[in-house]
Short mmCIF file of N, CA and C in Angstrom, two decimals:
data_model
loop_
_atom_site.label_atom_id
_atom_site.label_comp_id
_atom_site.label_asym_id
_atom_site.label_seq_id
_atom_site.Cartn_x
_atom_site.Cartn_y
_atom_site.Cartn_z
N UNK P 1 -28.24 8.43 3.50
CA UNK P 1 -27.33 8.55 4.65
C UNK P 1 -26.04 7.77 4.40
N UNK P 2 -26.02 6.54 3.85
CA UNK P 2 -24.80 5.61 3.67
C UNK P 2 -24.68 6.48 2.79
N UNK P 3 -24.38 6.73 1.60
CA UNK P 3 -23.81 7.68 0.75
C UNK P 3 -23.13 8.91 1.33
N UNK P 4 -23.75 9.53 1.87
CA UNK P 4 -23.27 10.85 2.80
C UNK P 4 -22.05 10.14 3.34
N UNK P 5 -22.49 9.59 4.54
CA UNK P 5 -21.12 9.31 4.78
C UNK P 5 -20.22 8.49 4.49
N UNK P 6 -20.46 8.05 3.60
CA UNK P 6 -19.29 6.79 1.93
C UNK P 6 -18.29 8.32 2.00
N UNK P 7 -18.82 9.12 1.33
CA UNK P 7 -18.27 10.42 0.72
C UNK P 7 -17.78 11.21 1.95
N UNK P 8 -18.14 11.19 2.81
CA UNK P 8 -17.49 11.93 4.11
C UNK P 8 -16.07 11.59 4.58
N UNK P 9 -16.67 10.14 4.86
CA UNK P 9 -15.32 9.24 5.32
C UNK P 9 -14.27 8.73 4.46
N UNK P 10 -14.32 8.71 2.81
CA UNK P 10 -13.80 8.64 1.99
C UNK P 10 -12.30 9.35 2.08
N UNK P 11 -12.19 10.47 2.05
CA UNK P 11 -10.60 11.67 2.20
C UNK P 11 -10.11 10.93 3.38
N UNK P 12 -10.93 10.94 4.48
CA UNK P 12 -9.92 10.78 5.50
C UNK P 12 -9.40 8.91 5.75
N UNK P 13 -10.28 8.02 5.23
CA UNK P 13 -9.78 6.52 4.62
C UNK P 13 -9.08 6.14 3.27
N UNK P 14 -9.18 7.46 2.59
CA UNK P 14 -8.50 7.05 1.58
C UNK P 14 -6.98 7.27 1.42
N UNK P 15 -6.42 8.32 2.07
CA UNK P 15 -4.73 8.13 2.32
C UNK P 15 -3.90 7.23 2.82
N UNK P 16 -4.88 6.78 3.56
CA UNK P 16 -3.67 6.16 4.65
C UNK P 16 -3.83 4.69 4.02
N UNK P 17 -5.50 4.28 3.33
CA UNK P 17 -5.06 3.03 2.35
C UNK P 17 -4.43 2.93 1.30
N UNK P 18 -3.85 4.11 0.86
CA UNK P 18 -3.07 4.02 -0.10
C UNK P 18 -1.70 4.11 0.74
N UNK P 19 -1.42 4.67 1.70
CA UNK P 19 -0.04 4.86 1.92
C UNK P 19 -0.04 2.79 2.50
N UNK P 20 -0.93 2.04 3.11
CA UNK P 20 -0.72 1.29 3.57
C UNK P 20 -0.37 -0.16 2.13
N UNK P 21 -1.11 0.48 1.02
CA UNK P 21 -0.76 -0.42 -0.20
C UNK P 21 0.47 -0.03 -0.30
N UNK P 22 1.03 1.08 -0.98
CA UNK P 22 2.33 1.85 -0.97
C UNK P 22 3.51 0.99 -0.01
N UNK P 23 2.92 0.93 0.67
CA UNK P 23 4.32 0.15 1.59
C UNK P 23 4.26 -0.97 1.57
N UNK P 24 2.90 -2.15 1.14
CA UNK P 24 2.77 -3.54 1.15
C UNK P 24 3.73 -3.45 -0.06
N UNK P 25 3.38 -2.51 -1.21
CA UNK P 25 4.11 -3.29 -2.79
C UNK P 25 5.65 -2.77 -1.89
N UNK P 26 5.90 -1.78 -1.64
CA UNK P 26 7.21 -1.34 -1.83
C UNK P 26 8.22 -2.61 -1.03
N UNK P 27 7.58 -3.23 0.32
CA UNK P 27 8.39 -4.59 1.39
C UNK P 27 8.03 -5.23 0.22
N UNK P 28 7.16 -5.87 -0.70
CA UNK P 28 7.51 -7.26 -1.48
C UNK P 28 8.39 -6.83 -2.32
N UNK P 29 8.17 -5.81 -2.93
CA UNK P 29 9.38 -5.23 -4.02
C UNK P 29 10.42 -5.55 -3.65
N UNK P 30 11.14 -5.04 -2.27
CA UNK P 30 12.45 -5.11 -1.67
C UNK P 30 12.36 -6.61 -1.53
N UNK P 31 11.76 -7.16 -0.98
CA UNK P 31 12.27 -8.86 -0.81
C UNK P 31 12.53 -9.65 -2.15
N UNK P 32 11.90 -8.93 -2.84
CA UNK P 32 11.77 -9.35 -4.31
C UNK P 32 13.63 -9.22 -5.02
N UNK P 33 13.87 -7.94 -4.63
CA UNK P 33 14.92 -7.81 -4.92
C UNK P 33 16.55 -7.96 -4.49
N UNK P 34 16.24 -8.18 -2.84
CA UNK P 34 16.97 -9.39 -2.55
C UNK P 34 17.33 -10.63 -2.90
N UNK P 35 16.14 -11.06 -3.16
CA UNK P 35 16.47 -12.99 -3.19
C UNK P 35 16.95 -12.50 -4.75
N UNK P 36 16.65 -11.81 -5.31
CA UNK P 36 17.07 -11.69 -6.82
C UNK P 36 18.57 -11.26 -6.90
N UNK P 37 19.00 -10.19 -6.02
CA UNK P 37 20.60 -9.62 -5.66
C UNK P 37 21.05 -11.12 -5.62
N UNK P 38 20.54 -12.10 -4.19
CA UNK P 38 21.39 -13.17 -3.47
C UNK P 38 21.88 -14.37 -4.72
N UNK P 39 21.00 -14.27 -5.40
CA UNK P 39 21.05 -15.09 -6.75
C UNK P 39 23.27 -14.74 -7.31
N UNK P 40 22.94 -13.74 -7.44
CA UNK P 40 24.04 -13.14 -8.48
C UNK P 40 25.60 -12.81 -7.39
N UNK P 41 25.11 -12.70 -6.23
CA UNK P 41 26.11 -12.22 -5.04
C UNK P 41 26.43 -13.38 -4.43
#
């Protein structure tokens, strides 16, 4: 039964934790590349 639904619930938990990593790297990226701009500007 846990298996069944591992694999059930899987498609519909697995997008949106990727879109929610996707946007954690992409905000440190950008802050990342600020303080790195502010350096030189």
């Amino acid at each position: 039964d846990h298996v069944h639904i591992f694999i059930t619930a899987r498609p519909y938990f697995s997008p949106m934790f990727l879109v929610k990593v996707l946007k954690g790297v992409s905000a440190i990226h950008a802050m990342k590349v600020r303080k790195f701009a502010k350096r030189f500007w």
